[in-house]
Amino acid sequence: MATYELEHPAIEDITLTDVLFALSDPARLEIVREVAAGPLDMAACGATNPGLPKSTKSHLMKVLREAGIVRNVPNGRGRLVSLRKDELDVRFPGLLDSVLGS
Amino acid sequence: MATYELEHPAIEDITLTDVLFALSDPARLEIVREVAAGPLDMAACGATNPGLPKSTKSHLMKVLREAGIVRNVPNGRGRLVSLRKDELDVRFPGLLDSVLGS
DNA sequence: GCCATGGTTCGATAATACTTGAACAGTTGT
DNA sequence: ACAACTGTTCAAGTATTATCGAACCATGGC
């Protein structure tokens, strides 16, 4: 069947509280930090959490994606994860930089 | 008995994830916005939530206080709530401004 | 001292969120 | 087509958090 894309919220539907909640978990925040440097294969990120079950990692990623923080697109056999930085910087100016800088 | 002060975390014990979590709830974020303008009697804040039971409000305030976002000191018969802005600005530069500005 | 006022704490219940194995779905390579 | 590989979804169990009445505590005024 066709490559299946996951749902991503439109930039205007992203809420501040959902973003803050998604970032309030250490494991998720760590993923965001890793991805902040540039897009990463899903298999590659989460290096700090080696034994993490894949279903758990998938769920963490889902929360980040549904909050509008991360974009997750099919890439070959796996998926490429990237930070929606430009969009977030417009929607919540300075937020990402202050969080990642702390 | 003596005036009872509540526990407040030292600035260096405040964690980013706890702060983000405390701010990720709409009702708590609203309280922070109200207090951002200046210290407020506890009875005065929460104007947007008229029917809120006092035990619930007390709990919301506790989460904000334990996260290190708010200071809560006895004031006459009631309590005065204030934002720990100066401290937070040192610990997490730009964070509060970007959250409150969004 | 006594009462009214303003908040905290406790306890029980409801609602959310997290974790994980197992089953399933797409893609690549042979 | 088949097998290997990645990741998603489902479902069930666990854990954390929210809610709110009732009881309690401290203060101020009388």
PDB file of C-alpha atoms (C1' of nucleotides) in Angstrom:
ATOM      1  CA  MET A   1       0.000   0.000   0.000  1.00  0.00           C
ATOM      2  CA  ALA A   2       0.956   3.643  -0.152  1.00  0.00           C
ATOM      3  CA  THR A   3       3.605   4.993   2.140  1.00  0.00           C
ATOM      4  CA  TYR A   4       1.818   5.938   5.280  1.00  0.00           C
ATOM      5  CA  GLU A   5       2.328   9.416   6.551  1.00  0.00           C
ATOM      6  CA  LEU A   6       1.521  10.231  10.122  1.00  0.00           C
ATOM      7  CA  GLU A   7      -0.722  13.105  11.137  1.00  0.00           C
ATOM      8  CA  HIS A   8       0.915  16.381  12.009  1.00  0.00           C
ATOM      9  CA  PRO A   9      -0.966  19.322  13.519  1.00  0.00           C
ATOM     10  CA  ALA A  10      -1.084  22.539  11.515  1.00  0.00           C
ATOM     11  CA  ILE A  11       1.045  25.260  13.008  1.00  0.00           C
ATOM     12  CA  GLU A  12      -1.974  27.304  14.076  1.00  0.00           C
ATOM     13  CA  ASP A  13      -3.429  24.343  15.947  1.00  0.00           C
ATOM     14  CA  ILE A  14      -0.395  23.909  18.119  1.00  0.00           C
ATOM     15  CA  THR A  15      -1.076  24.986  21.697  1.00  0.00           C
ATOM     16  CA  LEU A  16       1.442  26.333  24.150  1.00  0.00           C
ATOM     17  CA  THR A  17       0.339  24.032  26.942  1.00  0.00           C
ATOM     18  CA  ASP A  18       0.649  20.941  24.776  1.00  0.00           C
ATOM     19  CA  VAL A  19       4.157  21.974  23.763  1.00  0.00           C
ATOM     20  CA  LEU A  20       5.171  22.613  27.364  1.00  0.00           C
ATOM     21  CA  PHE A  21       3.714  19.299  28.441  1.00  0.00           C
ATOM     22  CA  ALA A  22       5.544  17.385  25.750  1.00  0.00           C
ATOM     23  CA  LEU A  23       8.801  19.034  26.742  1.00  0.00           C
ATOM     24  CA  SER A  24       8.241  18.402  30.449  1.00  0.00           C
ATOM     25  CA  ASP A  25       9.337  14.785  30.245  1.00  0.00           C
ATOM     26  CA  PRO A  26      13.105  14.178  30.500  1.00  0.00           C
ATOM     27  CA  ALA A  27      13.153  11.418  27.897  1.00  0.00           C
ATOM     28  CA  ARG A  28      11.207  13.499  25.400  1.00  0.00           C
ATOM     29  CA  LEU A  29      13.271  16.587  26.083  1.00  0.00           C
ATOM     30  CA  GLU A  30      16.399  14.568  25.441  1.00  0.00           C
ATOM     31  CA  ILE A  31      15.072  13.470  22.067  1.00  0.00           C
ATOM     32  CA  VAL A  32      14.330  17.073  21.198  1.00  0.00           C
ATOM     33  CA  ARG A  33      17.875  18.061  22.120  1.00  0.00           C
ATOM     34  CA  GLU A  34      19.291  15.352  19.897  1.00  0.00           C
ATOM     35  CA  VAL A  35      17.125  16.353  16.987  1.00  0.00           C
ATOM     36  CA  ALA A  36      17.850  20.048  17.477  1.00  0.00           C
ATOM     37  CA  ALA A  37      21.234  19.600  15.831  1.00  0.00           C
ATOM     38  CA  GLY A  38      19.606  18.315  12.677  1.00  0.00           C
ATOM     39  CA  PRO A  39      17.241  15.624  11.358  1.00  0.00           C
ATOM     40  CA  LEU A  40      17.973  12.181  12.667  1.00  0.00           C
ATOM     41  CA  ASP A  41      16.932   8.677  11.772  1.00  0.00           C
ATOM     42  CA  MET A  42      14.608   7.405  14.431  1.00  0.00           C
ATOM     43  CA  ALA A  43      16.859   4.437  14.941  1.00  0.00           C
ATOM     44  CA  ALA A  44      19.735   6.812  15.597  1.00  0.00           C
ATOM     45  CA  CYS A  45      18.100   8.972  18.217  1.00  0.00           C
ATOM     46  CA  GLY A  46      17.548   7.873  21.775  1.00  0.00           C
ATOM     47  CA  ALA A  47      21.179   6.922  22.075  1.00  0.00           C
ATOM     48  CA  THR A  48      21.017   7.855  25.737  1.00  0.00           C
ATOM     49  CA  ASN A  49      18.324   5.243  26.263  1.00  0.00           C
ATOM     50  CA  PRO A  50      19.769   2.049  24.778  1.00  0.00           C
ATOM     51  CA  GLY A  51      17.399  -0.467  26.324  1.00  0.00           C
ATOM     52  CA  LEU A  52      14.236   1.473  25.575  1.00  0.00           C
ATOM     53  CA  PRO A  53      11.570  -0.788  24.009  1.00  0.00           C
ATOM     54  CA  LYS A  54      10.578   0.347  20.554  1.00  0.00           C
ATOM     55  CA  SER A  55       6.922   0.675  21.428  1.00  0.00           C
ATOM     56  CA  THR A  56       7.842   3.033  24.225  1.00  0.00           C
ATOM     57  CA  LYS A  57      10.065   5.081  21.964  1.00  0.00           C
ATOM     58  CA  SER A  58       7.341   5.210  19.355  1.00  0.00           C
ATOM     59  CA  HIS A  59       4.954   6.543  21.961  1.00  0.00           C
ATOM     60  CA  LEU A  60       7.364   9.237  23.135  1.00  0.00           C
ATOM     61  CA  MET A  61       7.734  10.290  19.527  1.00  0.00           C
ATOM     62  CA  LYS A  62       3.985  10.341  19.066  1.00  0.00           C
ATOM     63  CA  VAL A  63       3.534  12.779  21.929  1.00  0.00           C
ATOM     64  CA  LEU A  64       6.194  15.066  20.491  1.00  0.00           C
ATOM     65  CA  ARG A  65       4.660  14.829  17.039  1.00  0.00           C
ATOM     66  CA  GLU A  66       1.095  15.457  18.160  1.00  0.00           C
ATOM     67  CA  ALA A  67       2.257  18.440  20.187  1.00  0.00           C
ATOM     68  CA  GLY A  68       3.700  19.832  16.971  1.00  0.00           C
ATOM     69  CA  ILE A  69       7.303  19.783  18.111  1.00  0.00           C
ATOM     70  CA  VAL A  70       8.646  17.190  15.772  1.00  0.00           C
ATOM     71  CA  ARG A  71       8.066  16.087  12.213  1.00  0.00           C
ATOM     72  CA  ASN A  72       8.242  12.398  11.472  1.00  0.00           C
ATOM     73  CA  VAL A  73       8.351  11.289   7.846  1.00  0.00           C
ATOM     74  CA  PRO A  74       8.973   7.916   6.218  1.00  0.00           C
ATOM     75  CA  ASN A  75      12.523   7.508   5.069  1.00  0.00           C
ATOM     76  CA  GLY A  76      13.389   4.289   3.356  1.00  0.00           C
ATOM     77  CA  ARG A  77      12.722   1.468   5.706  1.00  0.00           C
ATOM     78  CA  GLY A  78      12.683   3.750   8.725  1.00  0.00           C
ATOM     79  CA  ARG A  79      11.671   7.278   9.627  1.00  0.00           C
ATOM     80  CA  LEU A  80      13.346  10.624   9.714  1.00  0.00           C
ATOM     81  CA  VAL A  81      12.683  12.856  12.694  1.00  0.00           C
ATOM     82  CA  SER A  82      13.183  16.594  12.532  1.00  0.00           C
ATOM     83  CA  LEU A  83      12.456  19.567  14.748  1.00  0.00           C
ATOM     84  CA  ARG A  84       9.763  21.966  13.517  1.00  0.00           C
ATOM     85  CA  LYS A  85      11.965  24.820  14.595  1.00  0.00           C
ATOM     86  CA  ASP A  86      11.091  27.469  12.030  1.00  0.00           C
ATOM     87  CA  GLU A  87       7.393  27.023  12.596  1.00  0.00           C
ATOM     88  CA  LEU A  88       7.695  26.940  16.363  1.00  0.00           C
ATOM     89  CA  ASP A  89       9.854  30.042  16.350  1.00  0.00           C
ATOM     90  CA  VAL A  90       7.059  31.893  14.589  1.00  0.00           C
ATOM     91  CA  ARG A  91       4.317  30.517  16.799  1.00  0.00           C
ATOM     92  CA  PHE A  92       6.178  30.817  20.112  1.00  0.00           C
ATOM     93  CA  PRO A  93       9.109  33.191  19.607  1.00  0.00           C
ATOM     94  CA  GLY A  94      12.130  32.383  21.723  1.00  0.00           C
ATOM     95  CA  LEU A  95      10.552  29.438  23.464  1.00  0.00           C
ATOM     96  CA  LEU A  96      12.553  26.679  21.890  1.00  0.00           C
ATOM     97  CA  ASP A  97      15.831  28.525  22.201  1.00  0.00           C
ATOM     98  CA  SER A  98      15.325  29.222  25.882  1.00  0.00           C
ATOM     99  CA  VAL A  99      14.324  25.633  26.604  1.00  0.00           C
ATOM    100  CA  LEU A 100      17.202  24.141  24.653  1.00  0.00           C
ATOM    101  CA  GLY A 101      19.629  26.680  26.060  1.00  0.00           C
ATOM    102  CA  SER A 102      18.812  25.828  29.668  1.00  0.00           C
TER     103      SER A 102
ATOM    104  CA  MET B   1       1.519  28.566  66.753  1.00  0.00           C
ATOM    105  CA  ALA B   2       4.071  30.378  64.701  1.00  0.00           C
ATOM    106  CA  THR B   3       3.197  31.690  61.301  1.00  0.00           C
ATOM    107  CA  TYR B   4       3.632  28.774  59.041  1.00  0.00           C
ATOM    108  CA  GLU B   5       5.778  29.245  56.025  1.00  0.00           C
ATOM    109  CA  LEU B   6       5.541  26.835  53.148  1.00  0.00           C
ATOM    110  CA  GLU B   7       8.551  25.100  51.640  1.00  0.00           C
ATOM    111  CA  HIS B   8      10.135  26.667  48.605  1.00  0.00           C
ATOM    112  CA  PRO B   9      12.851  24.965  46.557  1.00  0.00           C
ATOM    113  CA  ALA B  10      16.227  26.674  46.353  1.00  0.00           C
ATOM    114  CA  ILE B  11      16.884  28.178  42.966  1.00  0.00           C
ATOM    115  CA  GLU B  12      19.562  25.618  42.139  1.00  0.00           C
ATOM    116  CA  ASP B  13      17.185  22.763  42.875  1.00  0.00           C
ATOM    117  CA  ILE B  14      14.633  23.920  40.356  1.00  0.00           C
ATOM    118  CA  THR B  15      14.536  21.647  37.329  1.00  0.00           C
ATOM    119  CA  LEU B  16      13.568  22.622  33.830  1.00  0.00           C
ATOM    120  CA  THR B  17      11.206  19.709  33.378  1.00  0.00           C
ATOM    121  CA  ASP B  18       9.347  20.488  36.590  1.00  0.00           C
ATOM    122  CA  VAL B  19       8.926  24.089  35.516  1.00  0.00           C
ATOM    123  CA  LEU B  20       7.668  23.072  32.088  1.00  0.00           C
ATOM    124  CA  PHE B  21       5.265  20.601  33.614  1.00  0.00           C
ATOM    125  CA  ALA B  22       3.842  23.149  36.032  1.00  0.00           C
ATOM    126  CA  LEU B  23       3.311  25.586  33.175  1.00  0.00           C
ATOM    127  CA  SER B  24       1.727  22.966  30.934  1.00  0.00           C
ATOM    128  CA  ASP B  25      -1.641  23.164  32.642  1.00  0.00           C
ATOM    129  CA  PRO B  26      -3.978  25.925  31.416  1.00  0.00           C
ATOM    130  CA  ALA B  27      -5.291  26.780  34.875  1.00  0.00           C
ATOM    131  CA  ARG B  28      -1.804  27.020  36.335  1.00  0.00           C
ATOM    132  CA  LEU B  29      -0.504  28.998  33.406  1.00  0.00           C
ATOM    133  CA  GLU B  30      -3.356  31.437  33.847  1.00  0.00           C
ATOM    134  CA  ILE B  31      -2.414  31.963  37.470  1.00  0.00           C
ATOM    135  CA  VAL B  32       1.161  32.644  36.428  1.00  0.00           C
ATOM    136  CA  ARG B  33      -0.026  35.219  33.914  1.00  0.00           C
ATOM    137  CA  GLU B  34      -2.061  36.993  36.557  1.00  0.00           C
ATOM    138  CA  VAL B  35       0.807  37.046  39.008  1.00  0.00           C
ATOM    139  CA  ALA B  36       3.267  38.167  36.347  1.00  0.00           C
ATOM    140  CA  ALA B  37       1.930  41.712  36.606  1.00  0.00           C
ATOM    141  CA  GLY B  38       2.783  41.844  40.284  1.00  0.00           C
ATOM    142  CA  PRO B  39       2.198  40.074  43.615  1.00  0.00           C
ATOM    143  CA  LEU B  40      -1.406  39.175  44.241  1.00  0.00           C
ATOM    144  CA  ASP B  41      -3.429  38.063  47.205  1.00  0.00           C
ATOM    145  CA  MET B  42      -4.314  34.447  46.726  1.00  0.00           C
ATOM    146  CA  ALA B  43      -7.958  35.314  47.151  1.00  0.00           C
ATOM    147  CA  ALA B  44      -7.613  37.813  44.313  1.00  0.00           C
ATOM    148  CA  CYS B  45      -6.051  35.547  41.748  1.00  0.00           C
ATOM    149  CA  GLY B  46      -7.964  32.929  39.864  1.00  0.00           C
ATOM    150  CA  ALA B  47     -10.523  35.504  38.818  1.00  0.00           C
ATOM    151  CA  THR B  48     -11.004  33.598  35.605  1.00  0.00           C
ATOM    152  CA  ASN B  49     -12.070  30.555  37.588  1.00  0.00           C
ATOM    153  CA  PRO B  50     -14.779  31.820  39.910  1.00  0.00           C
ATOM    154  CA  GLY B  51     -16.280  28.509  40.968  1.00  0.00           C
ATOM    155  CA  LEU B  52     -12.982  26.780  41.625  1.00  0.00           C
ATOM    156  CA  PRO B  53     -13.024  24.959  44.988  1.00  0.00           C
ATOM    157  CA  LYS B  54     -10.407  26.292  47.357  1.00  0.00           C
ATOM    158  CA  SER B  55      -8.777  22.914  47.835  1.00  0.00           C
ATOM    159  CA  THR B  56      -8.272  22.642  44.102  1.00  0.00           C
ATOM    160  CA  LYS B  57      -6.836  26.137  43.906  1.00  0.00           C
ATOM    161  CA  SER B  58      -4.547  25.369  46.800  1.00  0.00           C
ATOM    162  CA  HIS B  59      -3.291  22.317  44.970  1.00  0.00           C
ATOM    163  CA  LEU B  60      -2.632  24.223  41.749  1.00  0.00           C
ATOM    164  CA  MET B  61      -0.666  26.731  43.778  1.00  0.00           C
ATOM    165  CA  LYS B  62       1.279  23.964  45.455  1.00  0.00           C
ATOM    166  CA  VAL B  63       2.433  22.575  42.130  1.00  0.00           C
ATOM    167  CA  LEU B  64       3.570  26.012  41.016  1.00  0.00           C
ATOM    168  CA  ARG B  65       5.329  26.608  44.304  1.00  0.00           C
ATOM    169  CA  GLU B  66       7.097  23.252  44.400  1.00  0.00           C
ATOM    170  CA  ALA B  67       8.231  23.744  40.829  1.00  0.00           C
ATOM    171  CA  GLY B  68       9.852  26.968  41.968  1.00  0.00           C
ATOM    172  CA  ILE B  69       7.747  29.252  39.837  1.00  0.00           C
ATOM    173  CA  VAL B  70       5.865  31.042  42.526  1.00  0.00           C
ATOM    174  CA  ARG B  71       6.536  32.284  46.028  1.00  0.00           C
ATOM    175  CA  ASN B  72       3.731  32.028  48.539  1.00  0.00           C
ATOM    176  CA  VAL B  73       4.091  33.854  51.857  1.00  0.00           C
ATOM    177  CA  PRO B  74       1.672  34.500  54.687  1.00  0.00           C
ATOM    178  CA  ASN B  75       0.116  37.931  54.499  1.00  0.00           C
ATOM    179  CA  GLY B  76      -2.275  38.864  57.236  1.00  0.00           C
ATOM    180  CA  ARG B  77      -5.098  36.425  57.257  1.00  0.00           C
ATOM    181  CA  GLY B  78      -4.334  35.259  53.752  1.00  0.00           C
ATOM    182  CA  ARG B  79      -1.350  34.679  51.495  1.00  0.00           C
ATOM    183  CA  LEU B  80       0.572  36.718  48.984  1.00  0.00           C
ATOM    184  CA  VAL B  81       1.586  35.036  45.757  1.00  0.00           C
ATOM    185  CA  SER B  82       4.448  36.343  43.655  1.00  0.00           C
ATOM    186  CA  LEU B  83       6.385  35.210  40.627  1.00  0.00           C
ATOM    187  CA  ARG B  84      10.027  34.234  41.211  1.00  0.00           C
ATOM    188  CA  LYS B  85      10.911  36.031  38.030  1.00  0.00           C
ATOM    189  CA  ASP B  86      14.392  37.322  38.846  1.00  0.00           C
ATOM    190  CA  GLU B  87      15.537  33.915  40.008  1.00  0.00           C
ATOM    191  CA  LEU B  88      13.969  32.081  37.094  1.00  0.00           C
ATOM    192  CA  ASP B  89      15.475  34.520  34.628  1.00  0.00           C
ATOM    193  CA  VAL B  90      18.903  33.626  35.962  1.00  0.00           C
ATOM    194  CA  ARG B  91      18.271  29.916  36.037  1.00  0.00           C
ATOM    195  CA  PHE B  92      16.450  29.658  32.696  1.00  0.00           C
ATOM    196  CA  PRO B  93      17.193  32.821  30.719  1.00  0.00           C
ATOM    197  CA  GLY B  94      14.376  33.927  28.467  1.00  0.00           C
ATOM    198  CA  LEU B  95      12.090  31.052  29.332  1.00  0.00           C
ATOM    199  CA  LEU B  96       9.490  32.926  31.322  1.00  0.00           C
ATOM    200  CA  ASP B  97       9.364  35.808  28.875  1.00  0.00           C
ATOM    201  CA  SER B  98       8.825  33.534  25.904  1.00  0.00           C
ATOM    202  CA  VAL B  99       6.125  31.555  27.675  1.00  0.00           C
ATOM    203  CA  LEU B 100       4.286  34.623  28.922  1.00  0.00           C
ATOM    204  CA  GLY B 101       4.711  36.355  25.584  1.00  0.00           C
ATOM    205  CA  SER B 102       3.081  33.539  23.640  1.00  0.00           C
TER     206      SER B 102
ATOM    207  C1'  DG C   1     -11.537  33.868  74.286  1.00  0.00           C
ATOM    208  C1'  DC C   2     -14.433  33.358  70.477  1.00  0.00           C
ATOM    209  C1'  DC C   3     -15.844  33.618  65.871  1.00  0.00           C
ATOM    210  C1'  DA C   4     -15.348  34.579  60.988  1.00  0.00           C
ATOM    211  C1'  DT C   5     -12.061  34.366  57.209  1.00  0.00           C
ATOM    212  C1'  DG C   6      -8.532  32.394  54.163  1.00  0.00           C
ATOM    213  C1'  DG C   7      -5.786  28.290  53.046  1.00  0.00           C
ATOM    214  C1'  DT C   8      -3.710  23.873  53.799  1.00  0.00           C
ATOM    215  C1'  DT C   9      -3.985  18.914  54.331  1.00  0.00           C
ATOM    216  C1'  DC C  10      -6.184  14.519  54.136  1.00  0.00           C
ATOM    217  C1'  DG C  11      -8.565  10.895  51.898  1.00  0.00           C
ATOM    218  C1'  DA C  12     -11.136   8.852  48.317  1.00  0.00           C
ATOM    219  C1'  DT C  13     -12.343   8.725  43.539  1.00  0.00           C
ATOM    220  C1'  DA C  14     -11.842   9.814  38.779  1.00  0.00           C
ATOM    221  C1'  DA C  15      -9.155  10.841  34.939  1.00  0.00           C
ATOM    222  C1'  DT C  16      -4.669  10.834  32.346  1.00  0.00           C
ATOM    223  C1'  DA C  17      -0.526   9.277  31.194  1.00  0.00           C
ATOM    224  C1'  DC C  18       3.270   5.776  30.977  1.00  0.00           C
ATOM    225  C1'  DT C  19       5.140   1.132  29.846  1.00  0.00           C
ATOM    226  C1'  DT C  20       5.519  -2.877  27.280  1.00  0.00           C
ATOM    227  C1'  DG C  21       4.725  -7.249  24.705  1.00  0.00           C
ATOM    228  C1'  DA C  22       2.402  -8.911  20.836  1.00  0.00           C
ATOM    229  C1'  DA C  23       0.406  -8.322  16.490  1.00  0.00           C
ATOM    230  C1'  DC C  24       0.464  -5.737  12.359  1.00  0.00           C
ATOM    231  C1'  DA C  25       2.056  -2.676   8.348  1.00  0.00           C
ATOM    232  C1'  DG C  26       5.601  -0.761   4.866  1.00  0.00           C
ATOM    233  C1'  DT C  27      10.032  -0.980   2.700  1.00  0.00           C
ATOM    234  C1'  DT C  28      14.147  -3.053   1.092  1.00  0.00           C
ATOM    235  C1'  DG C  29      16.875  -6.714  -0.738  1.00  0.00           C
ATOM    236  C1'  DT C  30      17.272 -11.248  -2.610  1.00  0.00           C
TER     237       DT C  30
ATOM    238  C1'  DA D   1       7.313 -13.952  -3.127  1.00  0.00           C
ATOM    239  C1'  DC D   2       9.693 -14.226   0.930  1.00  0.00           C
ATOM    240  C1'  DA D   3      12.401 -12.850   4.765  1.00  0.00           C
ATOM    241  C1'  DA D   4      14.589  -9.227   7.431  1.00  0.00           C
ATOM    242  C1'  DC D   5      14.163  -4.753   9.334  1.00  0.00           C
ATOM    243  C1'  DT D   6      11.685  -0.411  11.300  1.00  0.00           C
ATOM    244  C1'  DG D   7       8.357   1.400  13.366  1.00  0.00           C
ATOM    245  C1'  DT D   8       3.122   1.799  14.501  1.00  0.00           C
ATOM    246  C1'  DT D   9      -0.944   0.267  16.807  1.00  0.00           C
ATOM    247  C1'  DC D  10      -3.449  -2.383  20.151  1.00  0.00           C
ATOM    248  C1'  DA D  11      -4.514  -3.794  24.668  1.00  0.00           C
ATOM    249  C1'  DA D  12      -3.790  -4.441  29.451  1.00  0.00           C
ATOM    250  C1'  DG D  13      -1.607  -3.264  33.558  1.00  0.00           C
ATOM    251  C1'  DT D  14       0.593   0.272  36.340  1.00  0.00           C
ATOM    252  C1'  DA D  15       1.466   4.767  37.979  1.00  0.00           C
ATOM    253  C1'  DT D  16       0.893   9.438  38.281  1.00  0.00           C
ATOM    254  C1'  DT D  17      -2.090  13.438  38.557  1.00  0.00           C
ATOM    255  C1'  DA D  18      -6.427  15.973  39.124  1.00  0.00           C
ATOM    256  C1'  DT D  19     -10.583  16.968  41.732  1.00  0.00           C
ATOM    257  C1'  DC D  20     -13.056  18.251  45.684  1.00  0.00           C
ATOM    258  C1'  DG D  21     -15.505  17.710  50.257  1.00  0.00           C
ATOM    259  C1'  DA D  22     -14.397  17.546  55.017  1.00  0.00           C
ATOM    260  C1'  DA D  23     -11.489  18.382  58.722  1.00  0.00           C
ATOM    261  C1'  DC D  24      -8.042  21.151  60.409  1.00  0.00           C
ATOM    262  C1'  DC D  25      -4.828  25.314  61.230  1.00  0.00           C
ATOM    263  C1'  DA D  26      -3.464  30.190  61.642  1.00  0.00           C
ATOM    264  C1'  DT D  27      -4.711  35.032  61.740  1.00  0.00           C
ATOM    265  C1'  DG D  28      -7.366  39.198  62.648  1.00  0.00           C
ATOM    266  C1'  DG D  29     -11.064  41.549  64.746  1.00  0.00           C
ATOM    267  C1'  DC D  30     -14.233  41.917  68.299  1.00  0.00           C
TER     268       DC D  30
END
